[in-house]
CSV table of C-alpha atoms in Angstrom, one decimal:
chain,number,residue,atom,x,y,z
A,267,UNK,CA,2.7,82.0,-3.1
A,268,UNK,CA,4.0,84.5,-5.8
A,269,UNK,CA,6.2,83.4,-8.6
A,270,UNK,CA,9.9,84.5,-8.6
A,271,UNK,CA,11.4,86.4,-11.1
A,272,UNK,CA,13.3,83.7,-13.2
A,273,UNK,CA,17.0,85.4,-13.1
A,274,UNK,CA,18.7,88.1,-11.2
A,275,UNK,CA,18.0,90.5,-14.2
A,276,UNK,CA,14.6,89.8,-14.0
A,277,UNK,CA,12.4,92.3,-12.1
A,278,UNK,CA,8.5,93.3,-11.7
A,279,UNK,CA,7.1,96.5,-12.9
A,280,UNK,CA,4.1,98.5,-11.6
A,281,UNK,CA,2.0,101.5,-12.5
A,282,UNK,CA,-1.5,102.5,-11.0
A,283,UNK,CA,-4.4,102.4,-12.9
A,284,UNK,CA,-7.7,103.2,-11.7
A,285,UNK,CA,-11.1,104.6,-13.6
A,286,UNK,CA,-10.4,107.7,-15.5
A,287,UNK,CA,-7.0,109.0,-17.2
A,288,UNK,CA,-4.9,106.7,-15.6
A,289,UNK,CA,-6.3,103.3,-17.1
A,290,UNK,CA,-6.0,104.6,-20.6
A,291,UNK,CA,-2.6,105.8,-19.9
A,292,UNK,CA,-1.5,102.4,-18.4
A,293,UNK,CA,-3.1,100.5,-21.4
A,294,UNK,CA,-0.7,102.5,-23.6
A,295,UNK,CA,2.4,102.1,-21.1
A,296,UNK,CA,1.7,98.1,-21.3
A,297,UNK,CA,1.4,98.3,-24.8
A,298,UNK,CA,4.6,100.2,-25.5
A,299,UNK,CA,6.7,97.7,-23.2
A,300,UNK,CA,5.1,94.6,-24.8
A,301,UNK,CA,6.2,96.2,-28.2
A,302,UNK,CA,9.6,97.6,-27.4
A,303,UNK,CA,10.8,94.6,-24.9
A,304,UNK,CA,8.9,91.6,-26.3
A,305,UNK,CA,11.3,89.5,-24.1
A,306,UNK,CA,10.6,91.2,-21.0
A,307,UNK,CA,10.4,88.2,-18.4
A,308,UNK,CA,9.0,89.9,-15.2
A,309,UNK,CA,5.6,90.6,-14.2
A,310,UNK,CA,3.6,93.9,-15.3
A,311,UNK,CA,1.4,94.9,-12.9
A,312,UNK,CA,-1.4,97.3,-12.8
A,313,UNK,CA,-2.3,98.5,-9.2
A,314,UNK,CA,-5.8,99.3,-8.5
A,315,UNK,CA,-6.9,101.2,-5.6
A,316,UNK,CA,-10.2,99.8,-4.0
A,317,UNK,CA,-13.3,101.4,-2.8
A,318,UNK,CA,-13.6,102.8,0.9
A,319,UNK,CA,-14.2,105.6,2.8
A,320,UNK,CA,-11.2,107.4,1.5
A,321,UNK,CA,-12.4,107.5,-2.1
A,322,UNK,CA,-15.5,109.5,-3.2
A,323,UNK,CA,-16.4,107.2,-6.1
A,324,UNK,CA,-15.5,103.6,-6.9
A,325,UNK,CA,-11.8,104.0,-8.2
A,326,UNK,CA,-12.0,100.6,-9.8
A,327,UNK,CA,-11.5,99.8,-13.7
A,328,UNK,CA,-14.9,98.3,-14.8
A,329,UNK,CA,-14.9,98.7,-18.6
A,330,UNK,CA,-14.8,95.1,-19.9
A,331,UNK,CA,-12.8,95.9,-23.3
A,332,UNK,CA,-9.9,97.5,-21.3
A,333,UNK,CA,-9.7,94.7,-18.8
A,334,UNK,CA,-9.5,91.9,-21.7
A,335,UNK,CA,-6.7,94.2,-23.4
A,336,UNK,CA,-4.6,94.2,-19.9
A,337,UNK,CA,-5.5,90.3,-20.1
A,338,UNK,CA,-4.3,90.3,-23.8
A,339,UNK,CA,-1.0,92.0,-23.1
A,340,UNK,CA,-0.3,89.6,-19.9
A,341,UNK,CA,-1.0,92.6,-17.4
A,342,UNK,CA,-2.1,91.6,-13.8
A,343,UNK,CA,-4.6,94.0,-12.0
A,344,UNK,CA,-3.0,94.1,-8.5
A,345,UNK,CA,-5.8,95.3,-5.9
A,346,UNK,CA,-4.6,97.3,-3.1
A,347,UNK,CA,-6.4,99.5,0.0
A,348,UNK,CA,-5.9,102.9,0.6
A,349,UNK,CA,-5.5,103.2,4.3
A,350,UNK,CA,-3.8,106.7,4.6
A,351,UNK,CA,-4.5,108.7,1.4
A,352,UNK,CA,-7.3,107.8,-1.1
A,353,UNK,CA,-9.2,110.7,-2.9
A,354,UNK,CA,-7.5,113.4,-0.7
A,355,UNK,CA,-3.9,112.8,-1.8
A,356,UNK,CA,-4.1,110.4,-4.9
A,357,UNK,CA,0.0,110.4,-5.5
A,358,UNK,CA,-0.3,108.4,-2.3
A,359,UNK,CA,-1.5,105.7,-4.6
A,360,UNK,CA,2.3,104.8,-5.6
A,361,UNK,CA,3.3,104.5,-1.9
A,362,UNK,CA,0.5,102.3,-0.7
A,363,UNK,CA,0.3,100.3,-3.8
A,364,UNK,CA,3.9,99.1,-3.0
A,365,UNK,CA,2.7,97.0,0.2
A,366,UNK,CA,0.8,94.7,-2.3
A,367,UNK,CA,3.6,94.0,-4.8
A,368,UNK,CA,5.7,90.6,-4.2
A,369,UNK,CA,7.7,90.4,-1.1
A,370,UNK,CA,11.5,90.4,-1.8
A,371,UNK,CA,11.3,90.9,-5.7
A,372,UNK,CA,13.0,93.7,-7.4
A,373,UNK,CA,10.3,96.3,-8.8
A,374,UNK,CA,10.5,99.3,-10.8
A,375,UNK,CA,7.5,101.9,-10.5
A,376,UNK,CA,6.7,103.9,-13.2
A,377,UNK,CA,4.1,107.0,-13.6
A,378,UNK,CA,1.4,105.7,-16.0
A,379,UNK,CA,2.0,108.9,-18.5
A,380,UNK,CA,5.5,107.2,-19.3
A,381,UNK,CA,6.2,105.2,-22.7
A,382,UNK,CA,8.6,102.4,-22.9
A,383,UNK,CA,10.9,103.5,-25.8
A,384,UNK,CA,13.6,100.6,-25.9
A,385,UNK,CA,14.5,97.5,-23.9
A,386,UNK,CA,13.8,97.7,-20.7
A,387,UNK,CA,15.4,94.1,-19.6
A,388,UNK,CA,18.3,95.6,-21.0
A,389,UNK,CA,18.7,98.5,-18.3
A,390,UNK,CA,21.6,97.5,-16.0
A,391,UNK,CA,19.5,98.0,-12.7
A,392,UNK,CA,21.5,97.9,-9.3
A,393,UNK,CA,18.4,96.9,-7.2
A,394,UNK,CA,20.6,97.4,-4.0
A,395,UNK,CA,21.1,101.4,-4.6
A,396,UNK,CA,17.7,102.7,-5.5
A,397,UNK,CA,17.7,105.9,-7.7
A,398,UNK,CA,14.7,107.9,-9.0
A,399,UNK,CA,14.3,110.3,-12.2
A,400,UNK,CA,16.3,113.6,-12.3
A,401,UNK,CA,14.0,115.2,-14.7
A,402,UNK,CA,12.9,117.3,-12.0
A,403,UNK,CA,12.4,121.1,-11.7
A,404,UNK,CA,12.6,123.3,-8.6
A,405,UNK,CA,9.3,122.5,-7.2
A,406,UNK,CA,9.8,122.3,-3.5
A,407,UNK,CA,10.6,124.0,-1.3
A,408,UNK,CA,9.2,127.1,-2.1
A,409,UNK,CA,11.4,129.8,0.1
A,410,UNK,CA,9.9,132.5,1.8
A,411,UNK,CA,11.6,135.9,2.7
A,412,UNK,CA,13.2,135.9,5.7
A,413,UNK,CA,12.6,131.9,6.1
A,414,UNK,CA,14.9,129.1,6.1
A,415,UNK,CA,16.9,128.5,3.0
A,416,UNK,CA,17.1,125.2,1.2
A,417,UNK,CA,20.0,123.7,3.3
A,418,UNK,CA,18.1,124.3,6.7
A,419,UNK,CA,14.7,122.7,5.3
A,420,UNK,CA,16.4,119.7,3.9
A,421,UNK,CA,18.8,119.2,7.1
A,422,UNK,CA,15.6,119.4,9.3
A,423,UNK,CA,14.2,116.3,7.3
A,424,UNK,CA,17.4,114.4,7.4
A,425,UNK,CA,17.9,115.1,10.9
A,426,UNK,CA,14.4,114.1,11.8
A,427,UNK,CA,14.8,110.5,10.4
A,428,UNK,CA,18.6,110.2,11.7
A,429,UNK,CA,19.9,110.3,8.2
A,430,UNK,CA,23.5,111.5,7.4
A,431,UNK,CA,22.5,115.0,5.5
A,432,UNK,CA,26.1,116.1,4.3
A,433,UNK,CA,26.5,112.8,2.4
A,434,UNK,CA,23.5,113.5,0.1
A,435,UNK,CA,24.7,116.7,-1.3
A,436,UNK,CA,26.2,117.4,-4.4
A,437,UNK,CA,29.1,119.5,-3.7
A,438,UNK,CA,29.8,120.4,-7.3
A,439,UNK,CA,26.7,122.8,-7.1
A,440,UNK,CA,26.4,126.1,-5.1
A,441,UNK,CA,25.5,126.3,-1.5
A,442,UNK,CA,21.6,127.2,-1.5
A,443,UNK,CA,21.3,126.4,-5.3
A,444,UNK,CA,18.3,124.0,-5.1
A,445,UNK,CA,20.3,121.0,-7.4
A,446,UNK,CA,22.8,120.6,-4.5
A,447,UNK,CA,20.1,118.7,-2.3
A,448,UNK,CA,18.9,115.4,-3.3
A,449,UNK,CA,15.5,115.6,-5.2
A,450,UNK,CA,14.0,113.6,-7.5
A,451,UNK,CA,10.6,113.4,-9.5
A,452,UNK,CA,8.7,110.4,-8.8
A,453,UNK,CA,8.2,109.7,-12.1
A,454,UNK,CA,10.1,106.2,-11.8
A,455,UNK,CA,12.1,104.6,-8.7
A,456,UNK,CA,13.2,101.1,-8.1
A,457,UNK,CA,14.6,98.8,-5.3
A,458,UNK,CA,15.1,95.1,-4.6
A,459,UNK,CA,12.0,95.0,-2.3
A,460,UNK,CA,8.6,96.8,-2.7
A,461,UNK,CA,7.5,95.9,0.9
A,462,UNK,CA,10.5,97.4,2.5
A,463,UNK,CA,10.6,100.4,0.5
A,464,UNK,CA,7.1,101.0,0.6
A,465,UNK,CA,6.5,100.8,4.5
A,466,UNK,CA,9.3,103.3,4.8
A,467,UNK,CA,8.1,105.6,2.3
A,468,UNK,CA,4.9,105.4,4.1
A,469,UNK,CA,6.4,106.0,7.4
A,470,UNK,CA,8.5,109.0,5.8
A,471,UNK,CA,5.7,110.5,4.1
A,472,UNK,CA,2.8,110.3,7.0
A,473,UNK,CA,5.6,111.6,9.5
A,474,UNK,CA,6.4,114.5,7.2
A,475,UNK,CA,2.6,115.7,6.8
A,476,UNK,CA,1.7,115.3,10.2
A,477,UNK,CA,4.6,116.4,12.3
A,478,UNK,CA,6.9,118.1,9.9
A,479,UNK,CA,10.0,120.0,11.4
A,480,UNK,CA,9.9,123.6,12.4
A,481,UNK,CA,12.0,124.3,9.4
A,482,UNK,CA,9.4,123.4,7.0
A,483,UNK,CA,6.5,125.0,8.9
A,484,UNK,CA,5.8,127.4,5.7
A,485,UNK,CA,5.9,124.7,3.4
A,486,UNK,CA,3.1,123.4,1.4
A,487,UNK,CA,3.5,119.2,1.1
A,488,UNK,CA,0.4,119.0,-1.3
A,489,UNK,CA,1.1,118.0,-4.1
A,490,UNK,CA,4.9,117.4,-3.2
A,491,UNK,CA,4.8,115.0,-0.5
A,492,UNK,CA,5.9,112.0,-2.4
A,493,UNK,CA,8.7,113.7,-3.9
A,494,UNK,CA,9.6,115.3,-0.5
A,495,UNK,CA,9.9,112.0,1.2
A,496,UNK,CA,11.5,110.0,-2.1
A,497,UNK,CA,14.8,111.5,-1.6
A,498,UNK,CA,15.0,110.7,2.3
A,499,UNK,CA,13.7,107.1,1.4
A,500,UNK,CA,16.4,106.7,-1.4
A,501,UNK,CA,19.4,108.0,0.9
A,502,UNK,CA,18.0,105.9,4.0
A,503,UNK,CA,18.7,102.5,1.5
A,504,UNK,CA,21.8,103.7,0.3
A,505,UNK,CA,20.9,104.8,-3.1
A,506,UNK,CA,21.3,108.3,-4.7
A,507,UNK,CA,21.8,110.1,-7.8
A,508,UNK,CA,23.0,108.5,-11.1
A,509,UNK,CA,23.0,104.8,-10.1
A,510,UNK,CA,21.6,104.1,-13.7
A,511,UNK,CA,23.8,104.6,-16.7
A,512,UNK,CA,22.9,107.9,-18.6
A,513,UNK,CA,20.5,107.6,-21.4
A,514,UNK,CA,18.5,104.5,-20.0
A,515,UNK,CA,15.4,105.8,-18.2
A,516,UNK,CA,14.3,109.3,-18.9
A,517,UNK,CA,16.3,108.7,-22.0
A,518,UNK,CA,16.5,105.8,-24.9
A,519,UNK,CA,14.4,103.3,-22.9
A,520,UNK,CA,11.7,105.4,-21.5
A,521,UNK,CA,9.8,108.6,-21.8
A,522,UNK,CA,7.7,110.4,-19.2
A,523,UNK,CA,5.9,112.5,-21.1
A,524,UNK,CA,3.4,113.9,-18.7
A,525,UNK,CA,0.7,115.2,-21.3
A,526,UNK,CA,0.2,114.0,-24.8
A,527,UNK,CA,0.2,117.7,-26.0
A,528,UNK,CA,3.6,118.2,-24.3
A,529,UNK,CA,4.9,115.0,-25.8
A,530,UNK,CA,3.8,116.3,-29.4
A,531,UNK,CA,5.3,119.6,-28.5
A,532,UNK,CA,8.9,118.3,-27.4
A,533,UNK,CA,9.7,114.9,-27.7
A,534,UNK,CA,11.6,113.1,-30.4
A,535,UNK,CA,10.2,111.6,-33.2
A,536,UNK,CA,11.0,108.0,-32.2
A,537,UNK,CA,8.8,108.7,-29.1
A,538,UNK,CA,5.9,110.1,-31.4
A,539,UNK,CA,6.4,106.7,-33.4
A,540,UNK,CA,6.0,104.5,-30.2
A,541,UNK,CA,3.1,106.1,-29.2
A,542,UNK,CA,1.3,105.5,-32.6
A,543,UNK,CA,2.6,102.1,-33.1
A,544,UNK,CA,1.5,101.2,-29.1
A,545,UNK,CA,-2.1,102.4,-29.6
A,546,UNK,CA,-2.2,101.1,-33.3
A,547,UNK,CA,-3.9,97.7,-32.5
A,548,UNK,CA,-7.5,97.4,-33.1
A,549,UNK,CA,-7.9,95.8,-29.6
A,550,UNK,CA,-6.4,98.6,-27.9
A,551,UNK,CA,-7.5,101.5,-30.3
A,552,UNK,CA,-11.1,101.1,-29.4
A,553,UNK,CA,-10.6,101.5,-25.9
A,554,UNK,CA,-8.2,104.5,-26.2
A,555,UNK,CA,-10.6,106.1,-28.3
A,556,UNK,CA,-13.0,106.7,-25.3
A,557,UNK,CA,-10.5,108.9,-23.9
A,558,UNK,CA,-10.8,112.3,-25.6
A,559,UNK,CA,-7.3,113.6,-25.3
A,560,UNK,CA,-6.2,110.4,-27.1
A,561,UNK,CA,-9.0,110.3,-29.5
A,562,UNK,CA,-8.2,113.9,-30.6
A,563,UNK,CA,-3.9,114.2,-30.4
A,564,UNK,CA,-3.5,110.8,-32.1
A,565,UNK,CA,-6.4,109.6,-34.2
A,566,UNK,CA,-7.8,112.7,-35.2
A,567,UNK,CA,-4.3,114.0,-35.7
A,568,UNK,CA,-4.3,117.0,-33.4
A,569,UNK,CA,-0.9,116.2,-32.3
A,570,UNK,CA,0.6,117.2,-35.7
A,571,UNK,CA,-0.8,120.5,-35.3
A,572,UNK,CA,0.9,120.9,-31.7
A,573,UNK,CA,3.8,119.5,-33.2
A,574,UNK,CA,4.2,121.7,-35.9
A,575,UNK,CA,4.0,124.7,-33.5
A,576,UNK,CA,7.4,124.2,-32.0
A,577,UNK,CA,11.1,123.5,-33.2
A,578,UNK,CA,12.4,120.7,-31.1
A,579,UNK,CA,15.9,121.9,-31.5
A,580,UNK,CA,15.0,125.3,-30.1
A,581,UNK,CA,12.2,125.0,-27.5
A,582,UNK,CA,11.3,127.6,-25.0
A,583,UNK,CA,13.3,127.0,-21.4
A,584,UNK,CA,10.1,126.9,-19.5
A,585,UNK,CA,7.5,124.2,-19.7
A,586,UNK,CA,4.9,127.0,-18.8
A,587,UNK,CA,5.7,129.1,-22.0
A,588,UNK,CA,5.1,125.7,-24.2
A,589,UNK,CA,1.9,125.2,-22.2
A,590,UNK,CA,0.7,128.5,-23.1
A,591,UNK,CA,1.5,128.8,-26.6
A,592,UNK,CA,-0.5,125.3,-26.6
A,593,UNK,CA,-3.4,126.6,-24.8
A,594,UNK,CA,-3.7,129.8,-27.1
A,595,UNK,CA,-4.1,127.4,-29.9
A,596,UNK,CA,-7.0,125.7,-28.1
A,597,UNK,CA,-5.1,122.2,-28.1
A,598,UNK,CA,-4.3,121.9,-24.6
A,599,UNK,CA,-6.1,118.8,-23.2
A,600,UNK,CA,-5.3,116.1,-20.5
């Protein structure tokens, strides 16, 4: 039997970890959580896909010093089996891993390229009303000339699953503007039961992938499948936009930095300080040094060069322009 969270404000946290970039990011995530919320009472899981025919290579984390560091941080490695996605769609990890979490215990999922920058345990989650990250761009759908618009595409998905489309709309936004329609970044999301959420997430994602409505025939679902299914799942469970107070996740309490060059280019001094503090203990540093972007950006101080290239108060409006400037300086890496 799993141990239940200690009180109604306790919850579990899960990120994905597997051999390669994700395991280093997961270690940094866990270190930042322990440093910035030492009173966190929930369990911290690093969910690890197991080798099978859906993976070209063994995805497990096998480095002894890494595993020892996780143990020292009180992190639990949670094995799960990839039954539907695996190598062909690794974003599916965040869907299938939910089915291995303790049933009936509230959870918060984070992408590994996230730092906890404040007291996560003080965030007033309403686990009955799920939401996800609104730090999102207009990545899906991509409209084709003479093809269906945003409204027709999204309504076809709501209709497919018997959901009320009209109640999902943000009527303060103009018709056929992408922000009118419920759309999230899957960098974090939460609910009161991971098994219920995960099963519906899986059912919706597979149905969209394999039997998309006619209005979606021109659309590409790789890599956007998780972000297409997620708002439908959240809406189906009575969630929506802004069920969290502003300036909590994606604000004072967490930072989804995405890549280390982008972190140094655009995030606050506090986030940089959190990164350096989380990476500082020698038993963590000696693991992270094996990851080239961490070695160069943090420990060899290349991040300071990236940071000097940008004014945080006057950043380019488009992320691609930031990326291009970093690449031109030969400092882009992931």
